[in-house]
Structure formats: C-alpha cells, structure tokens
mmCIF file with all atom_site columns, C-alpha atoms in Angstrom:
data_model
loop_
_atom_site.group_PDB
_atom_site.id
_atom_site.type_symbol
_atom_site.label_atom_id
_atom_site.label_alt_id
_atom_site.label_comp_id
_atom_site.label_asym_id
_atom_site.label_entity_id
_atom_site.label_seq_id
_atom_site.pdbx_PDB_ins_code
_atom_site.Cartn_x
_atom_site.Cartn_y
_atom_site.Cartn_z
_atom_site.occupancy
_atom_site.B_iso_or_equiv
_atom_site.pdbx_formal_charge
_atom_site.auth_seq_id
_atom_site.auth_comp_id
_atom_site.auth_asym_id
_atom_site.auth_atom_id
_atom_site.pdbx_PDB_model_num
ATOM 1   C CA . UNK A 1 1   ? 80.361  123.634 -54.712 1.00 82.00 ? 15  UNK A CA 1
ATOM 2   C CA . UNK A 1 2   ? 82.857  121.414 -52.929 1.00 87.00 ? 16  UNK A CA 1
ATOM 3   C CA . UNK A 1 3   ? 86.207  121.119 -54.679 1.00 93.00 ? 17  UNK A CA 1
ATOM 4   C CA . UNK A 1 4   ? 89.170  118.987 -53.678 1.00 96.00 ? 18  UNK A CA 1
ATOM 5   C CA . UNK A 1 5   ? 92.527  119.242 -55.422 1.00 97.00 ? 19  UNK A CA 1
ATOM 6   C CA . UNK A 1 6   ? 95.341  116.849 -54.578 1.00 97.00 ? 20  UNK A CA 1
ATOM 7   C CA . UNK A 1 7   ? 99.041  117.462 -55.088 1.00 97.00 ? 21  UNK A CA 1
ATOM 8   C CA . UNK A 1 8   ? 102.382 116.103 -53.947 1.00 98.00 ? 22  UNK A CA 1
ATOM 9   C CA . UNK A 1 9   ? 102.457 112.762 -55.690 1.00 97.00 ? 23  UNK A CA 1
ATOM 10  C CA . UNK A 1 10  ? 105.505 111.557 -57.569 1.00 97.00 ? 24  UNK A CA 1
ATOM 11  C CA . UNK A 1 11  ? 108.090 108.827 -57.889 1.00 98.00 ? 25  UNK A CA 1
ATOM 12  C CA . UNK A 1 12  ? 110.277 107.777 -54.992 1.00 98.00 ? 26  UNK A CA 1
ATOM 13  C CA . UNK A 1 13  ? 112.473 104.857 -54.051 1.00 98.00 ? 27  UNK A CA 1
ATOM 14  C CA . UNK A 1 14  ? 111.467 102.389 -51.374 1.00 98.00 ? 28  UNK A CA 1
ATOM 15  C CA . UNK A 1 15  ? 112.136 103.796 -47.934 1.00 98.00 ? 29  UNK A CA 1
ATOM 16  C CA . UNK A 1 16  ? 111.554 107.341 -49.074 1.00 98.00 ? 30  UNK A CA 1
ATOM 17  C CA . UNK A 1 17  ? 108.886 109.857 -48.103 1.00 98.00 ? 31  UNK A CA 1
ATOM 18  C CA . UNK A 1 18  ? 106.234 111.975 -49.758 1.00 98.00 ? 32  UNK A CA 1
ATOM 19  C CA . UNK A 1 19  ? 103.653 114.416 -48.442 1.00 98.00 ? 33  UNK A CA 1
ATOM 20  C CA . UNK A 1 20  ? 100.339 114.650 -50.212 1.00 98.00 ? 34  UNK A CA 1
ATOM 21  C CA . UNK A 1 21  ? 98.185  117.747 -49.940 1.00 98.00 ? 35  UNK A CA 1
ATOM 22  C CA . UNK A 1 22  ? 94.487  118.247 -50.602 1.00 97.00 ? 36  UNK A CA 1
ATOM 23  C CA . UNK A 1 23  ? 93.308  121.824 -51.019 1.00 95.00 ? 37  UNK A CA 1
ATOM 24  C CA . UNK A 1 24  ? 89.610  122.149 -50.225 1.00 93.00 ? 38  UNK A CA 1
ATOM 25  C CA . UNK A 1 25  ? 87.162  124.874 -51.132 1.00 89.00 ? 39  UNK A CA 1
ATOM 26  C CA . UNK A 1 26  ? 83.448  125.529 -51.321 1.00 83.00 ? 40  UNK A CA 1
ATOM 27  C CA . UNK A 1 27  ? 82.463  124.464 -47.796 1.00 74.00 ? 41  UNK A CA 1
ATOM 28  C CA . UNK A 1 28  ? 83.209  124.881 -44.091 1.00 70.00 ? 42  UNK A CA 1
ATOM 29  C CA . UNK A 1 29  ? 86.269  122.703 -44.171 1.00 66.00 ? 43  UNK A CA 1
ATOM 30  C CA . UNK A 1 30  ? 86.781  122.159 -40.454 1.00 69.00 ? 44  UNK A CA 1
ATOM 31  C CA . UNK A 1 31  ? 83.355  120.568 -40.022 1.00 78.00 ? 45  UNK A CA 1
ATOM 32  C CA . UNK A 1 32  ? 83.888  117.852 -42.575 1.00 88.00 ? 46  UNK A CA 1
ATOM 33  C CA . UNK A 1 33  ? 84.940  114.225 -42.305 1.00 93.00 ? 47  UNK A CA 1
ATOM 34  C CA . UNK A 1 34  ? 88.055  113.872 -44.485 1.00 95.00 ? 48  UNK A CA 1
ATOM 35  C CA . UNK A 1 35  ? 89.966  110.898 -45.803 1.00 97.00 ? 49  UNK A CA 1
ATOM 36  C CA . UNK A 1 36  ? 92.564  109.509 -48.150 1.00 98.00 ? 50  UNK A CA 1
ATOM 37  C CA . UNK A 1 37  ? 91.987  106.514 -50.369 1.00 98.00 ? 51  UNK A CA 1
ATOM 38  C CA . UNK A 1 38  ? 94.150  104.781 -52.935 1.00 98.00 ? 52  UNK A CA 1
ATOM 39  C CA . UNK A 1 39  ? 93.459  102.678 -55.989 1.00 98.00 ? 53  UNK A CA 1
ATOM 40  C CA . UNK A 1 40  ? 95.468  100.493 -58.331 1.00 97.00 ? 54  UNK A CA 1
ATOM 41  C CA . UNK A 1 41  ? 94.308  99.364  -61.777 1.00 94.00 ? 55  UNK A CA 1
ATOM 42  C CA . UNK A 1 42  ? 91.664  96.671  -61.585 1.00 93.00 ? 56  UNK A CA 1
ATOM 43  C CA . UNK A 1 43  ? 91.024  97.086  -57.880 1.00 94.00 ? 57  UNK A CA 1
ATOM 44  C CA . UNK A 1 44  ? 88.563  99.055  -55.790 1.00 93.00 ? 58  UNK A CA 1
ATOM 45  C CA . UNK A 1 45  ? 89.449  102.082 -53.725 1.00 96.00 ? 59  UNK A CA 1
ATOM 46  C CA . UNK A 1 46  ? 91.151  101.234 -50.456 1.00 96.00 ? 60  UNK A CA 1
ATOM 47  C CA . UNK A 1 47  ? 90.776  103.444 -47.408 1.00 97.00 ? 61  UNK A CA 1
ATOM 48  C CA . UNK A 1 48  ? 94.140  104.687 -46.176 1.00 98.00 ? 62  UNK A CA 1
ATOM 49  C CA . UNK A 1 49  ? 93.412  107.210 -43.433 1.00 97.00 ? 63  UNK A CA 1
ATOM 50  C CA . UNK A 1 50  ? 90.699  109.506 -42.155 1.00 97.00 ? 64  UNK A CA 1
ATOM 51  C CA . UNK A 1 51  ? 90.235  112.371 -39.734 1.00 96.00 ? 65  UNK A CA 1
ATOM 52  C CA . UNK A 1 52  ? 86.939  113.653 -38.398 1.00 93.00 ? 66  UNK A CA 1
ATOM 53  C CA . UNK A 1 53  ? 85.817  117.061 -37.132 1.00 90.00 ? 67  UNK A CA 1
ATOM 54  C CA . UNK A 1 54  ? 86.939  116.255 -33.585 1.00 91.00 ? 68  UNK A CA 1
ATOM 55  C CA . UNK A 1 55  ? 90.429  115.323 -34.753 1.00 92.00 ? 69  UNK A CA 1
ATOM 56  C CA . UNK A 1 56  ? 90.131  111.586 -34.259 1.00 95.00 ? 70  UNK A CA 1
ATOM 57  C CA . UNK A 1 57  ? 92.113  109.630 -36.839 1.00 96.00 ? 71  UNK A CA 1
ATOM 58  C CA . UNK A 1 58  ? 91.935  106.177 -38.356 1.00 96.00 ? 72  UNK A CA 1
ATOM 59  C CA . UNK A 1 59  ? 94.436  104.232 -40.447 1.00 96.00 ? 73  UNK A CA 1
ATOM 60  C CA . UNK A 1 60  ? 94.487  101.110 -42.537 1.00 96.00 ? 74  UNK A CA 1
ATOM 61  C CA . UNK A 1 61  ? 96.598  98.418  -40.895 1.00 95.00 ? 75  UNK A CA 1
ATOM 62  C CA . UNK A 1 62  ? 98.932  98.420  -43.891 1.00 96.00 ? 76  UNK A CA 1
ATOM 63  C CA . UNK A 1 63  ? 100.013 102.030 -43.258 1.00 97.00 ? 77  UNK A CA 1
ATOM 64  C CA . UNK A 1 64  ? 99.889  102.339 -39.466 1.00 97.00 ? 78  UNK A CA 1
ATOM 65  C CA . UNK A 1 65  ? 103.125 103.704 -38.093 1.00 97.00 ? 79  UNK A CA 1
ATOM 66  C CA . UNK A 1 66  ? 104.242 104.937 -41.519 1.00 98.00 ? 80  UNK A CA 1
ATOM 67  C CA . UNK A 1 67  ? 101.544 107.383 -42.649 1.00 98.00 ? 81  UNK A CA 1
ATOM 68  C CA . UNK A 1 68  ? 100.130 110.369 -40.785 1.00 98.00 ? 82  UNK A CA 1
ATOM 69  C CA . UNK A 1 69  ? 96.978  112.253 -41.691 1.00 98.00 ? 83  UNK A CA 1
ATOM 70  C CA . UNK A 1 70  ? 96.589  115.839 -40.582 1.00 96.00 ? 84  UNK A CA 1
ATOM 71  C CA . UNK A 1 71  ? 94.685  118.972 -41.479 1.00 93.00 ? 85  UNK A CA 1
ATOM 72  C CA . UNK A 1 72  ? 95.282  122.679 -41.331 1.00 91.00 ? 86  UNK A CA 1
ATOM 73  C CA . UNK A 1 73  ? 91.910  124.339 -40.864 1.00 88.00 ? 87  UNK A CA 1
ATOM 74  C CA . UNK A 1 74  ? 93.354  127.810 -41.455 1.00 90.00 ? 88  UNK A CA 1
ATOM 75  C CA . UNK A 1 75  ? 94.625  126.735 -44.880 1.00 92.00 ? 89  UNK A CA 1
ATOM 76  C CA . UNK A 1 76  ? 91.689  124.442 -45.703 1.00 91.00 ? 90  UNK A CA 1
ATOM 77  C CA . UNK A 1 77  ? 94.211  121.746 -46.484 1.00 94.00 ? 91  UNK A CA 1
ATOM 78  C CA . UNK A 1 78  ? 94.407  118.063 -45.691 1.00 96.00 ? 92  UNK A CA 1
ATOM 79  C CA . UNK A 1 79  ? 97.767  116.272 -45.645 1.00 98.00 ? 93  UNK A CA 1
ATOM 80  C CA . UNK A 1 80  ? 99.060  112.745 -45.780 1.00 98.00 ? 94  UNK A CA 1
ATOM 81  C CA . UNK A 1 81  ? 102.660 112.338 -44.688 1.00 98.00 ? 95  UNK A CA 1
ATOM 82  C CA . UNK A 1 82  ? 103.961 109.041 -46.040 1.00 98.00 ? 96  UNK A CA 1
ATOM 83  C CA . UNK A 1 83  ? 107.218 107.656 -44.675 1.00 98.00 ? 97  UNK A CA 1
ATOM 84  C CA . UNK A 1 84  ? 109.050 104.370 -45.199 1.00 98.00 ? 98  UNK A CA 1
ATOM 85  C CA . UNK A 1 85  ? 107.273 103.920 -48.495 1.00 98.00 ? 99  UNK A CA 1
ATOM 86  C CA . UNK A 1 86  ? 107.052 100.466 -50.018 1.00 98.00 ? 100 UNK A CA 1
ATOM 87  C CA . UNK A 1 87  ? 106.473 99.370  -53.636 1.00 98.00 ? 101 UNK A CA 1
ATOM 88  C CA . UNK A 1 88  ? 103.028 98.125  -52.576 1.00 97.00 ? 102 UNK A CA 1
ATOM 89  C CA . UNK A 1 89  ? 102.090 101.715 -51.706 1.00 98.00 ? 103 UNK A CA 1
ATOM 90  C CA . UNK A 1 90  ? 102.147 102.506 -55.431 1.00 98.00 ? 104 UNK A CA 1
ATOM 91  C CA . UNK A 1 91  ? 98.675  103.743 -56.385 1.00 98.00 ? 105 UNK A CA 1
ATOM 92  C CA . UNK A 1 92  ? 96.564  106.715 -57.340 1.00 98.00 ? 106 UNK A CA 1
ATOM 93  C CA . UNK A 1 93  ? 95.757  108.551 -54.127 1.00 98.00 ? 107 UNK A CA 1
ATOM 94  C CA . UNK A 1 94  ? 92.453  110.352 -53.702 1.00 98.00 ? 108 UNK A CA 1
ATOM 95  C CA . UNK A 1 95  ? 91.271  112.913 -51.197 1.00 97.00 ? 109 UNK A CA 1
ATOM 96  C CA . UNK A 1 96  ? 87.663  112.573 -50.025 1.00 97.00 ? 110 UNK A CA 1
ATOM 97  C CA . UNK A 1 97  ? 85.262  114.603 -47.914 1.00 95.00 ? 111 UNK A CA 1
ATOM 98  C CA . UNK A 1 98  ? 81.802  114.331 -46.442 1.00 93.00 ? 112 UNK A CA 1
ATOM 99  C CA . UNK A 1 99  ? 79.681  116.601 -44.277 1.00 89.00 ? 113 UNK A CA 1
ATOM 100 C CA . UNK A 1 100 ? 78.637  113.751 -42.021 1.00 88.00 ? 114 UNK A CA 1
ATOM 101 C CA . UNK A 1 101 ? 80.655  110.936 -40.570 1.00 88.00 ? 115 UNK A CA 1
ATOM 102 C CA . UNK A 1 102 ? 83.183  110.227 -37.885 1.00 90.00 ? 116 UNK A CA 1
ATOM 103 C CA . UNK A 1 103 ? 86.011  107.884 -37.081 1.00 91.00 ? 117 UNK A CA 1
ATOM 104 C CA . UNK A 1 104 ? 84.852  104.642 -35.497 1.00 89.00 ? 118 UNK A CA 1
ATOM 105 C CA . UNK A 1 105 ? 87.713  102.614 -33.982 1.00 86.00 ? 119 UNK A CA 1
ATOM 106 C CA . UNK A 1 106 ? 88.105  99.311  -35.763 1.00 85.00 ? 120 UNK A CA 1
ATOM 107 C CA . UNK A 1 107 ? 85.730  100.188 -38.590 1.00 89.00 ? 121 UNK A CA 1
ATOM 108 C CA . UNK A 1 108 ? 87.247  100.138 -42.066 1.00 89.00 ? 122 UNK A CA 1
ATOM 109 C CA . UNK A 1 109 ? 87.073  103.208 -44.248 1.00 93.00 ? 123 UNK A CA 1
ATOM 110 C CA . UNK A 1 110 ? 84.504  102.857 -47.002 1.00 94.00 ? 124 UNK A CA 1
ATOM 111 C CA . UNK A 1 111 ? 84.325  104.933 -50.187 1.00 96.00 ? 125 UNK A CA 1
ATOM 112 C CA . UNK A 1 112 ? 80.546  105.068 -49.753 1.00 95.00 ? 126 UNK A CA 1
ATOM 113 C CA . UNK A 1 113 ? 81.052  107.161 -46.598 1.00 95.00 ? 127 UNK A CA 1
ATOM 114 C CA . UNK A 1 114 ? 82.332  110.066 -48.697 1.00 95.00 ? 128 UNK A CA 1
ATOM 115 C CA . UNK A 1 115 ? 80.404  112.177 -51.147 1.00 94.00 ? 129 UNK A CA 1
ATOM 116 C CA . UNK A 1 116 ? 83.121  114.395 -52.564 1.00 95.00 ? 130 UNK A CA 1
ATOM 117 C CA . UNK A 1 117 ? 86.314  113.340 -54.289 1.00 97.00 ? 131 UNK A CA 1
ATOM 118 C CA . UNK A 1 118 ? 89.380  114.886 -55.839 1.00 97.00 ? 132 UNK A CA 1
ATOM 119 C CA . UNK A 1 119 ? 90.914  113.855 -59.136 1.00 97.00 ? 133 UNK A CA 1
ATOM 120 C CA . UNK A 1 120 ? 93.795  111.964 -57.591 1.00 97.00 ? 134 UNK A CA 1
ATOM 121 C CA . UNK A 1 121 ? 97.578  112.160 -57.528 1.00 98.00 ? 135 UNK A CA 1
ATOM 122 C CA . UNK A 1 122 ? 99.852  109.305 -58.560 1.00 98.00 ? 136 UNK A CA 1
ATOM 123 C CA . UNK A 1 123 ? 102.388 107.826 -56.150 1.00 98.00 ? 137 UNK A CA 1
ATOM 124 C CA . UNK A 1 124 ? 104.969 105.399 -57.536 1.00 98.00 ? 138 UNK A CA 1
ATOM 125 C CA . UNK A 1 125 ? 107.437 103.619 -55.270 1.00 98.00 ? 139 UNK A CA 1
ATOM 126 C CA . UNK A 1 126 ? 110.275 101.702 -56.887 1.00 98.00 ? 140 UNK A CA 1
ATOM 127 C CA . UNK A 1 127 ? 112.287 98.952  -55.247 1.00 94.00 ? 141 UNK A CA 1
#
C-alpha cells in the first residue's frame, strides 16, 4: 500500500524559507511520478512542482526561480525547497505520486494525474 507522509510545514515571514519533505513507502519509489500541490480554502488544488522517473522537473509559473523539487531515492523521500516565500504561498501543501506519468514541458500539473496523496502540511507566510 502506497503511503505518503509530509512534514516540514510551519509559519514563516515573507522572504523566508522552508523545506517540505514527503516520506514514501509501499512501492518502488524511484519509478514513480511525484509532485507537490497546494490548496487554500474554497479553491482547488494547484500544481506546484513535479519530477518524473527520469529526473525531469516542472514548476508552476508562480514558483519558478523560488522553489526547487528534488528526490532522494535512497531515502524514498521527496523534497520541496521553498525560498523567498510570499504571503500568497500560504496553503496546505500535498505530496502526490503516480506509477505512470511524466513531465511534459508547458503542460500544467493536474491533480487527476496522481493517484496517491499525503495528508498535507500547512505553510503560512506572514507579511
């Protein structure tokens, strides 16, 4: 059974940094398509970043140059390094995984592309 557990969220002032982690278990981690999404109350989940089995990455325009997605296959862990945080980055952040899928340049990240989800970790950025 695939399990994803996020950690690393918290409260930070604008301009600060946080690193989110997603510990994965129950599957061959390195073969999976992995992503980060975020959601605020009353809105749908927004794709933030993704990395596929070949290491190609994709980012939402709103986070390009500030966020970095990476994975450590030896630790079965996905990361999201978030720098220069803004109040509009405040959201619940979710880790997602799927056996199939790959990064397609220019294609937005869709929640429907992922079959497994973590419970989320809250990120709050104050001005």
